[in-house]
Amino acid sequence: LEARPSVLHFGGFQLHKDHSQTLRIVNTSPASFRVSILPPSTPYFRVNFDKKGLLAPGMSEDVTITFTPHEWRYYHDSVKIFCGGQSENLLVPIHAYPAVSDIAIPRFIDFGCVSIGATKAKRIPLTCRIPIRFEYEIVILENNPDFQVSPTSG
């Protein structure tokens, strides 16, 4: 048996809304299998599928995984797929996490007129619409002694 995808990711979500993905279970062996699907154990993930009984070689079964978050945090669980003693059982991990919203960083920063030897600073706030802590890192691609960027991570 093979699960496609082998790991489900719900990256970015809205609170109290259903988000769905399809998990396809494919019989890649030359024998037919009776597939049993154990749903996730947490109330945030649900499964829906039409049980087919025996899964013939080359055939597949689609399982819809629905995720409904209630707060901004990381969620995880798994779907267990049993096929008796004839083949390996499968464990498909499920991960759901809030995604940091688009960060608007200006392409050009105008410092205006600055006297030689003087220093001028510009502050660019990094904000997120989702009320969670996030990390960032700024990578300097081409170093210039006339400019300094700080902090480069946080």
CSV table of N, CA and C in Angstrom, one decimal:
chain,number,residue,atom,x,y,z
A,1,LEU,N,0.8,-1.2,0.0
A,1,LEU,CA,0.0,0.0,0.0
A,1,LEU,C,0.9,1.2,0.0
A,2,GLU,N,0.3,2.3,-0.5
A,2,GLU,CA,1.0,3.6,-0.6
A,2,GLU,C,0.0,4.7,-0.3
A,3,ALA,N,0.5,5.7,0.5
A,3,ALA,CA,-0.4,6.8,0.8
A,3,ALA,C,0.2,8.0,0.0
A,4,ARG,N,-0.7,8.7,-0.7
A,4,ARG,CA,-0.3,9.9,-1.5
A,4,ARG,C,-1.2,11.1,-1.0
A,5,PRO,N,-0.7,12.1,-0.4
A,5,PRO,CA,0.7,12.3,0.0
A,5,PRO,C,1.0,11.5,1.2
A,6,SER,N,2.3,11.3,1.5
A,6,SER,CA,2.7,10.5,2.7
A,6,SER,C,2.6,11.3,4.0
A,7,VAL,N,2.5,12.6,3.9
A,7,VAL,CA,2.3,13.5,5.0
A,7,VAL,C,1.4,14.6,4.6
A,8,LEU,N,0.4,14.9,5.5
A,8,LEU,CA,-0.6,16.0,5.1
A,8,LEU,C,-0.2,17.2,5.9
A,9,HIS,N,-0.1,18.3,5.2
A,9,HIS,CA,0.2,19.6,5.8
A,9,HIS,C,-1.0,20.6,5.5
A,10,PHE,N,-1.5,21.2,6.6
A,10,PHE,CA,-2.4,22.3,6.5
A,10,PHE,C,-1.7,23.5,6.9
A,11,GLY,N,-1.0,24.1,5.9
A,11,GLY,CA,-0.2,25.3,6.2
A,11,GLY,C,-1.1,26.6,6.0
A,12,GLY,N,-1.3,27.3,7.1
A,12,GLY,CA,-2.1,28.5,7.0
A,12,GLY,C,-3.5,28.1,7.1
A,13,PHE,N,-4.3,28.7,8.0
A,13,PHE,CA,-5.7,28.4,8.2
A,13,PHE,C,-6.5,29.5,8.8
A,14,GLN,N,-7.8,29.4,8.7
A,14,GLN,CA,-8.7,30.4,9.4
A,14,GLN,C,-9.4,29.7,10.5
A,15,LEU,N,-9.6,30.4,11.6
A,15,LEU,CA,-10.2,29.8,12.7
A,15,LEU,C,-11.7,29.5,12.4
A,16,HIS,N,-12.1,28.4,13.0
A,16,HIS,CA,-13.5,27.9,12.9
A,16,HIS,C,-14.0,27.7,11.5
A,17,LYS,N,-13.1,27.5,10.6
A,17,LYS,CA,-13.5,27.1,9.2
A,17,LYS,C,-13.0,25.8,8.9
A,18,ASP,N,-13.7,25.0,8.0
A,18,ASP,CA,-13.2,23.7,7.6
A,18,ASP,C,-12.2,23.8,6.5
A,19,HIS,N,-11.1,23.1,6.6
A,19,HIS,CA,-10.1,23.0,5.6
A,19,HIS,C,-9.9,21.5,5.2
A,20,SER,N,-10.0,21.2,4.0
A,20,SER,CA,-10.0,19.8,3.6
A,20,SER,C,-8.9,19.4,2.6
A,21,GLN,N,-8.4,18.2,2.7
A,21,GLN,CA,-7.4,17.7,1.8
A,21,GLN,C,-7.8,16.2,1.5
A,22,THR,N,-7.3,15.7,0.4
A,22,THR,CA,-7.6,14.3,0.0
A,22,THR,C,-6.4,13.5,0.1
A,23,LEU,N,-6.5,12.4,0.8
A,23,LEU,CA,-5.5,11.4,1.0
A,23,LEU,C,-5.9,10.2,0.1
A,24,ARG,N,-5.0,9.8,-0.8
A,24,ARG,CA,-5.3,8.7,-1.7
A,24,ARG,C,-4.5,7.5,-1.2
A,25,ILE,N,-5.2,6.4,-1.0
A,25,ILE,CA,-4.5,5.1,-0.6
A,25,ILE,C,-4.5,4.2,-1.8
A,26,VAL,N,-3.3,3.9,-2.3
A,26,VAL,CA,-3.2,3.1,-3.5
A,26,VAL,C,-2.6,1.7,-3.2
A,27,ASN,N,-3.3,0.7,-3.8
A,27,ASN,CA,-2.7,-0.7,-3.6
A,27,ASN,C,-1.7,-0.9,-4.7
A,28,THR,N,-0.4,-0.9,-4.3
A,28,THR,CA,0.7,-1.1,-5.3
A,28,THR,C,1.2,-2.5,-5.3
A,29,SER,N,0.5,-3.4,-4.6
A,29,SER,CA,0.9,-4.8,-4.6
A,29,SER,C,0.1,-5.6,-5.6
A,30,PRO,N,0.6,-6.9,-5.9
A,30,PRO,CA,-0.2,-7.7,-6.8
A,30,PRO,C,-1.4,-8.4,-6.2
A,31,ALA,N,-1.6,-8.2,-4.9
A,31,ALA,CA,-2.7,-8.9,-4.2
A,31,ALA,C,-3.8,-7.9,-3.7
A,32,SER,N,-5.0,-8.3,-3.5
A,32,SER,CA,-6.1,-7.5,-3.0
A,32,SER,C,-6.0,-7.4,-1.5
A,33,PHE,N,-6.4,-6.3,-0.9
A,33,PHE,CA,-6.3,-6.1,0.5
A,33,PHE,C,-7.6,-5.5,1.0
A,34,ARG,N,-8.0,-5.9,2.2
A,34,ARG,CA,-9.1,-5.2,2.9
A,34,ARG,C,-8.5,-4.1,3.8
A,35,VAL,N,-8.8,-2.9,3.5
A,35,VAL,CA,-8.2,-1.8,4.2
A,35,VAL,C,-9.1,-1.2,5.3
A,36,SER,N,-8.5,-1.0,6.5
A,36,SER,CA,-9.2,-0.4,7.6
A,36,SER,C,-8.5,0.9,7.9
A,37,ILE,N,-9.3,1.9,8.1
A,37,ILE,CA,-8.8,3.3,8.3
A,37,ILE,C,-9.2,3.7,9.7
A,38,LEU,N,-8.2,4.0,10.6
A,38,LEU,CA,-8.5,4.5,11.9
A,38,LEU,C,-8.3,6.0,11.8
A,39,PRO,N,-9.4,6.8,12.2
A,39,PRO,CA,-9.3,8.2,12.1
A,39,PRO,C,-8.4,8.9,13.1
A,40,PRO,N,-8.1,10.1,12.9
A,40,PRO,CA,-7.3,10.9,13.9
A,40,PRO,C,-8.0,10.8,15.3
A,41,SER,N,-7.2,10.9,16.3
A,41,SER,CA,-7.8,10.8,17.7
A,41,SER,C,-8.2,12.2,18.3
A,42,THR,N,-7.8,13.3,17.7
A,42,THR,CA,-8.2,14.6,18.2
A,42,THR,C,-9.4,15.1,17.5
A,43,PRO,N,-10.2,16.0,18.1
A,43,PRO,CA,-11.5,16.4,17.6
A,43,PRO,C,-11.3,17.5,16.4
A,44,TYR,N,-10.0,17.9,16.2
A,44,TYR,CA,-9.8,18.9,15.2
A,44,TYR,C,-9.7,18.4,13.8
A,45,PHE,N,-9.5,17.1,13.7
A,45,PHE,CA,-9.3,16.4,12.4
A,45,PHE,C,-10.4,15.3,12.2
A,46,ARG,N,-11.1,15.3,11.1
A,46,ARG,CA,-12.1,14.2,10.8
A,46,ARG,C,-11.8,13.6,9.5
A,47,VAL,N,-12.3,12.4,9.3
A,47,VAL,CA,-12.1,11.7,8.0
A,47,VAL,C,-13.5,11.3,7.4
A,48,ASN,N,-13.5,11.3,6.1
A,48,ASN,CA,-14.7,10.9,5.4
A,48,ASN,C,-14.3,10.1,4.2
A,49,PHE,N,-14.9,8.9,4.0
A,49,PHE,CA,-14.6,8.1,2.9
A,49,PHE,C,-15.7,7.0,2.6
A,50,ASP,N,-15.7,6.5,1.4
A,50,ASP,CA,-16.7,5.4,1.1
A,50,ASP,C,-15.9,4.1,1.1
A,51,LYS,N,-16.2,3.3,2.1
A,51,LYS,CA,-15.4,2.0,2.3
A,51,LYS,C,-15.7,1.1,1.1
A,52,LYS,N,-14.7,0.6,0.5
A,52,LYS,CA,-14.8,-0.2,-0.7
A,52,LYS,C,-14.7,-1.7,-0.4
A,53,GLY,N,-14.3,-2.1,0.8
A,53,GLY,CA,-14.1,-3.5,1.1
A,53,GLY,C,-12.7,-3.9,0.6
A,54,LEU,N,-12.6,-4.8,-0.3
A,54,LEU,CA,-11.3,-5.2,-0.9
A,54,LEU,C,-10.8,-4.1,-1.8
A,55,LEU,N,-9.5,-3.8,-1.7
A,55,LEU,CA,-8.9,-2.9,-2.6
A,55,LEU,C,-8.0,-3.7,-3.6
A,56,ALA,N,-8.5,-3.8,-4.8
A,56,ALA,CA,-7.8,-4.7,-5.8
A,56,ALA,C,-6.4,-4.0,-6.2
A,57,PRO,N,-5.5,-4.8,-6.8
A,57,PRO,CA,-4.2,-4.2,-7.2
A,57,PRO,C,-4.4,-3.1,-8.2
A,58,GLY,N,-3.7,-2.0,-8.0
A,58,GLY,CA,-3.8,-0.8,-8.8
A,58,GLY,C,-4.9,0.1,-8.5
A,59,MET,N,-5.9,-0.3,-7.6
A,59,MET,CA,-7.0,0.5,-7.3
A,59,MET,C,-6.7,1.4,-6.1
A,60,SER,N,-7.5,2.5,-5.9
A,60,SER,CA,-7.2,3.4,-4.8
A,60,SER,C,-8.5,3.7,-4.1
A,61,GLU,N,-8.3,4.3,-2.9
A,61,GLU,CA,-9.4,4.7,-2.1
A,61,GLU,C,-9.1,6.1,-1.6
A,62,ASP,N,-10.0,7.1,-1.9
A,62,ASP,CA,-9.8,8.5,-1.5
A,62,ASP,C,-10.4,8.7,-0.1
A,63,VAL,N,-9.6,9.4,0.8
A,63,VAL,CA,-10.1,9.7,2.1
A,63,VAL,C,-9.9,11.2,2.2
A,64,THR,N,-11.0,11.9,2.6
A,64,THR,CA,-11.0,13.3,2.8
A,64,THR,C,-10.7,13.6,4.3
A,65,ILE,N,-9.7,14.4,4.5
A,65,ILE,CA,-9.3,14.8,5.9
A,65,ILE,C,-9.8,16.2,6.0
A,66,THR,N,-10.6,16.5,7.0
A,66,THR,CA,-11.1,17.8,7.3
A,66,THR,C,-10.6,18.3,8.6
A,67,PHE,N,-10.0,19.5,8.6
A,67,PHE,CA,-9.4,20.2,9.8
A,67,PHE,C,-10.2,21.4,10.1
A,68,THR,N,-10.6,21.5,11.4
A,68,THR,CA,-11.3,22.7,11.9
A,68,THR,C,-10.5,23.2,13.1
A,69,PRO,N,-9.8,24.3,13.0
A,69,PRO,CA,-9.0,24.8,14.1
A,69,PRO,C,-9.9,25.8,15.0
A,70,HIS,N,-9.5,25.8,16.3
A,70,HIS,CA,-10.3,26.7,17.2
A,70,HIS,C,-9.4,27.7,17.8
A,71,GLU,N,-8.1,27.6,17.6
A,71,GLU,CA,-7.1,28.6,18.1
A,71,GLU,C,-5.9,28.7,17.3
A,72,TRP,N,-5.1,29.7,17.4
A,72,TRP,CA,-3.9,29.9,16.7
A,72,TRP,C,-2.8,29.1,17.4
A,73,ARG,N,-2.5,27.9,16.9
A,73,ARG,CA,-1.4,27.0,17.4
A,73,ARG,C,-1.1,25.9,16.4
A,74,TYR,N,-0.1,25.1,16.8
A,74,TYR,CA,0.3,24.0,16.0
A,74,TYR,C,-0.6,22.8,16.4
A,75,TYR,N,-1.1,22.1,15.4
A,75,TYR,CA,-1.9,20.9,15.6
A,75,TYR,C,-1.2,19.7,14.9
A,76,HIS,N,-1.3,18.5,15.5
A,76,HIS,CA,-0.8,17.3,14.8
A,76,HIS,C,-1.6,16.1,15.3
A,77,ASP,N,-1.6,15.1,14.4
A,77,ASP,CA,-2.3,13.9,14.6
A,77,ASP,C,-1.9,12.9,13.5
A,78,SER,N,-2.6,11.8,13.3
A,78,SER,CA,-2.2,10.9,12.3
A,78,SER,C,-3.4,10.0,11.9
A,79,VAL,N,-3.4,9.5,10.7
A,79,VAL,CA,-4.4,8.6,10.2
A,79,VAL,C,-3.7,7.2,10.1
A,80,LYS,N,-4.3,6.2,10.7
A,80,LYS,CA,-3.7,4.8,10.6
A,80,LYS,C,-4.4,4.0,9.6
A,81,ILE,N,-3.6,3.3,8.8
A,81,ILE,CA,-4.2,2.5,7.7
A,81,ILE,C,-3.8,1.0,7.9
A,82,PHE,N,-4.7,0.2,8.2
A,82,PHE,CA,-4.4,-1.2,8.5
A,82,PHE,C,-4.8,-2.1,7.3
A,83,CYS,N,-4.0,-3.1,6.9
A,83,CYS,CA,-4.4,-3.9,5.8
A,83,CYS,C,-4.2,-5.4,6.1
A,84,GLY,N,-4.4,-5.7,7.4
A,84,GLY,CA,-4.2,-7.1,7.8
A,84,GLY,C,-2.8,-7.5,7.9
A,85,GLY,N,-2.5,-8.8,8.0
A,85,GLY,CA,-1.2,-9.4,8.1
A,85,GLY,C,-0.4,-9.5,6.8
A,86,GLN,N,-1.1,-9.2,5.7
A,86,GLN,CA,-0.4,-9.5,4.4
A,86,GLN,C,0.5,-8.4,4.0
A,87,SER,N,0.4,-7.2,4.5
A,87,SER,CA,1.3,-6.1,4.1
A,87,SER,C,1.6,-5.2,5.3
A,88,GLU,N,2.4,-4.2,5.0
A,88,GLU,CA,2.8,-3.2,6.1
A,88,GLU,C,1.6,-2.3,6.3
A,89,ASN,N,1.4,-1.9,7.6
A,89,ASN,CA,0.4,-0.9,7.9
A,89,ASN,C,1.0,0.5,7.7
A,90,LEU,N,0.2,1.5,7.4
A,90,LEU,CA,0.7,2.8,7.2
A,90,LEU,C,0.3,3.8,8.3
A,91,LEU,N,1.1,4.7,8.5
A,91,LEU,CA,0.8,5.8,9.4
A,91,LEU,C,1.1,7.1,8.7
A,92,VAL,N,0.0,7.9,8.5
A,92,VAL,CA,0.1,9.2,7.7
A,92,VAL,C,0.0,10.3,8.7
A,93,PRO,N,1.1,11.0,9.0
A,93,PRO,CA,1.1,12.1,9.9
A,93,PRO,C,0.3,13.3,9.3
A,94,ILE,N,-0.3,14.1,10.2
A,94,ILE,CA,-1.0,15.3,9.8
A,94,ILE,C,-0.5,16.4,10.6
A,95,HIS,N,-0.1,17.5,10.0
A,95,HIS,CA,0.4,18.7,10.6
A,95,HIS,C,-0.4,19.9,10.2
A,96,ALA,N,-0.8,20.8,11.1
A,96,ALA,CA,-1.5,22.0,10.8
A,96,ALA,C,-0.9,23.1,11.6
A,97,TYR,N,-0.6,24.2,10.9
A,97,TYR,CA,0.1,25.3,11.6
A,97,TYR,C,-0.3,26.6,11.0
A,98,PRO,N,-0.4,27.7,11.8
A,98,PRO,CA,-0.7,29.0,11.2
A,98,PRO,C,0.5,29.5,10.4
A,99,ALA,N,0.2,30.2,9.3
A,99,ALA,CA,1.3,30.7,8.4
A,99,ALA,C,1.4,32.2,8.7
A,100,VAL,N,2.6,32.7,8.7
A,100,VAL,CA,2.8,34.1,8.9
A,100,VAL,C,2.3,34.8,7.6
A,101,SER,N,1.6,35.9,7.8
A,101,SER,CA,1.0,36.6,6.7
A,101,SER,C,2.1,37.3,5.9
A,102,ASP,N,1.8,37.7,4.7
A,102,ASP,CA,2.8,38.4,3.8
A,102,ASP,C,3.4,39.6,4.5
A,103,ILE,N,4.7,39.6,4.5
A,103,ILE,CA,5.4,40.8,5.1
A,103,ILE,C,5.8,41.7,4.0
A,104,ALA,N,5.4,43.0,4.1
A,104,ALA,CA,5.7,44.0,3.1
A,104,ALA,C,7.0,44.7,3.4
A,105,ILE,N,8.0,44.3,2.7
A,105,ILE,CA,9.3,45.0,2.8
A,105,ILE,C,9.5,45.8,1.6
A,106,PRO,N,9.8,47.1,1.7
A,106,PRO,CA,9.9,48.0,0.5
A,106,PRO,C,11.1,47.5,-0.3
A,107,ARG,N,11.0,47.6,-1.6
A,107,ARG,CA,12.1,47.2,-2.5
A,107,ARG,C,13.2,48.2,-2.5
A,108,PHE,N,12.9,49.5,-2.3
A,108,PHE,CA,13.8,50.6,-2.2
A,108,PHE,C,13.6,51.4,-0.9
A,109,ILE,N,14.6,51.8,-0.3
A,109,ILE,CA,14.5,52.7,0.9
A,109,ILE,C,15.2,54.0,0.7
A,110,ASP,N,14.5,55.1,0.7
A,110,ASP,CA,15.0,56.4,0.4
A,110,ASP,C,15.4,57.0,1.7
A,111,PHE,N,16.7,57.3,1.9
A,111,PHE,CA,17.2,58.0,3.1
A,111,PHE,C,17.3,59.5,2.9
A,112,GLY,N,16.9,60.0,1.8
A,112,GLY,CA,16.9,61.4,1.6
A,112,GLY,C,18.4,61.9,1.5
A,113,CYS,N,18.6,63.2,1.8
A,113,CYS,CA,19.9,63.8,1.9
A,113,CYS,C,20.5,63.5,3.2
A,114,VAL,N,21.7,63.0,3.2
A,114,VAL,CA,22.5,62.7,4.4
A,114,VAL,C,23.9,63.2,4.3
A,115,SER,N,24.3,64.0,5.2
A,115,SER,CA,25.6,64.7,5.2
A,115,SER,C,26.7,63.6,5.3
A,116,ILE,N,27.9,63.9,4.7
A,116,ILE,CA,29.0,62.9,4.7
A,116,ILE,C,29.4,62.7,6.2
A,117,GLY,N,29.6,61.5,6.6
A,117,GLY,CA,30.0,61.2,8.0
A,117,GLY,C,28.8,61.1,8.9
A,118,ALA,N,27.6,61.5,8.5
A,118,ALA,CA,26.4,61.5,9.4
A,118,ALA,C,25.7,60.1,9.2
A,119,THR,N,24.9,59.8,10.2
A,119,THR,CA,24.2,58.5,10.2
A,119,THR,C,22.7,58.8,10.2
A,120,LYS,N,22.0,58.0,9.4
A,120,LYS,CA,20.5,58.2,9.4
A,120,LYS,C,19.9,56.8,9.5
A,121,ALA,N,18.9,56.6,10.3
A,121,ALA,CA,18.3,55.3,10.5
A,121,ALA,C,16.9,55.3,10.0
A,122,LYS,N,16.5,54.1,9.5
A,122,LYS,CA,15.1,53.9,9.1
A,122,LYS,C,14.6,52.6,9.8
A,123,ARG,N,13.4,52.7,10.3
A,123,ARG,CA,12.8,51.5,11.0
A,123,ARG,C,11.7,50.9,10.1
A,124,ILE,N,11.8,49.6,9.9
A,124,ILE,CA,10.8,48.9,9.1
A,124,ILE,C,10.2,47.8,10.0
A,125,PRO,N,9.0,48.1,10.4
A,125,PRO,CA,8.3,47.1,11.4
A,125,PRO,C,7.9,45.8,10.7
A,126,LEU,N,8.2,44.7,11.3
A,126,LEU,CA,7.7,43.4,10.8
A,126,LEU,C,6.5,43.0,11.6
A,127,THR,N,5.4,42.9,11.0
A,127,THR,CA,4.2,42.6,11.7
A,127,THR,C,3.5,41.4,11.1
A,128,CYS,N,2.6,40.8,11.9
A,128,CYS,CA,1.9,39.6,11.4
A,128,CYS,C,0.4,39.8,11.9
A,129,ARG,N,-0.5,39.5,11.0
A,129,ARG,CA,-2.0,39.6,11.3
A,129,ARG,C,-2.4,38.5,12.2
A,130,ILE,N,-1.6,37.4,12.3
A,130,ILE,CA,-2.0,36.3,13.2
A,130,ILE,C,-1.3,36.5,14.5
A,131,PRO,N,-2.1,36.4,15.6
A,131,PRO,CA,-1.5,36.7,17.0
A,131,PRO,C,-0.6,35.6,17.5
A,132,ILE,N,0.5,35.3,16.8
A,132,ILE,CA,1.4,34.3,17.3
A,132,ILE,C,2.8,34.9,17.2
A,133,ARG,N,3.7,34.3,18.0
A,133,ARG,CA,5.1,34.6,17.9
A,133,ARG,C,5.7,34.0,16.6
A,134,PHE,N,6.6,34.7,16.0
A,134,PHE,CA,7.2,34.2,14.8
A,134,PHE,C,8.7,34.6,14.8
A,135,GLU,N,9.4,33.8,14.1
A,135,GLU,CA,10.9,34.1,14.0
A,135,GLU,C,11.2,34.6,12.6
A,136,TYR,N,12.2,35.3,12.5
A,136,TYR,CA,12.7,35.8,11.2
A,136,TYR,C,14.2,35.8,11.1
A,137,GLU,N,14.7,35.9,9.9
A,137,GLU,CA,16.2,36.0,9.7
A,137,GLU,C,16.4,36.8,8.4
A,138,ILE,N,17.2,37.8,8.5
A,138,ILE,CA,17.6,38.6,7.3
A,138,ILE,C,19.0,38.2,6.9
A,139,VAL,N,19.1,37.8,5.6
A,139,VAL,CA,20.4,37.3,5.0
A,139,VAL,C,20.9,38.5,4.2
A,140,ILE,N,22.1,38.9,4.4
A,140,ILE,CA,22.7,40.0,3.6
A,140,ILE,C,23.4,39.3,2.4
A,141,LEU,N,22.9,39.6,1.3
A,141,LEU,CA,23.4,38.9,0.1
A,141,LEU,C,24.7,39.6,-0.4
A,142,GLU,N,24.8,40.9,-0.3
A,142,GLU,CA,26.0,41.6,-0.7
A,142,GLU,C,26.3,42.6,0.4
A,143,ASN,N,27.4,42.5,1.1
A,143,ASN,CA,27.7,43.4,2.2
A,143,ASN,C,28.2,44.7,1.6
A,144,ASN,N,27.8,45.8,2.3
A,144,ASN,CA,28.3,47.1,1.9
A,144,ASN,C,28.6,47.8,3.2
A,145,PRO,N,29.8,48.4,3.3
A,145,PRO,CA,30.2,49.0,4.6
A,145,PRO,C,29.4,50.3,4.9
A,146,ASP,N,28.7,50.9,4.0
A,146,ASP,CA,28.0,52.1,4.2
A,146,ASP,C,26.6,51.8,4.8
A,147,PHE,N,26.2,50.6,4.8
A,147,PHE,CA,24.8,50.2,5.3
A,147,PHE,C,25.0,49.2,6.4
A,148,GLN,N,24.1,49.3,7.4
A,148,GLN,CA,24.0,48.3,8.5
A,148,GLN,C,22.6,47.9,8.7
A,149,VAL,N,22.3,46.6,8.8
A,149,VAL,CA,21.0,46.1,9.1
A,149,VAL,C,21.0,45.4,10.4
A,150,SER,N,20.1,45.8,11.3
A,150,SER,CA,20.1,45.1,12.6
A,150,SER,C,18.6,45.2,13.2
A,151,PRO,N,18.2,44.3,13.9
A,151,PRO,CA,18.8,43.0,14.1
A,151,PRO,C,18.5,42.1,12.9
A,152,THR,N,19.4,41.1,12.6
A,152,THR,CA,19.2,40.3,11.5
A,152,THR,C,18.4,39.0,11.8
A,153,SER,N,18.1,38.8,13.0
A,153,SER,CA,17.2,37.7,13.4
A,153,SER,C,16.5,38.0,14.7
A,154,GLY,N,15.4,37.3,14.9
A,154,GLY,CA,14.6,37.5,16.1
A,154,GLY,C,13.4,36.7,16.1
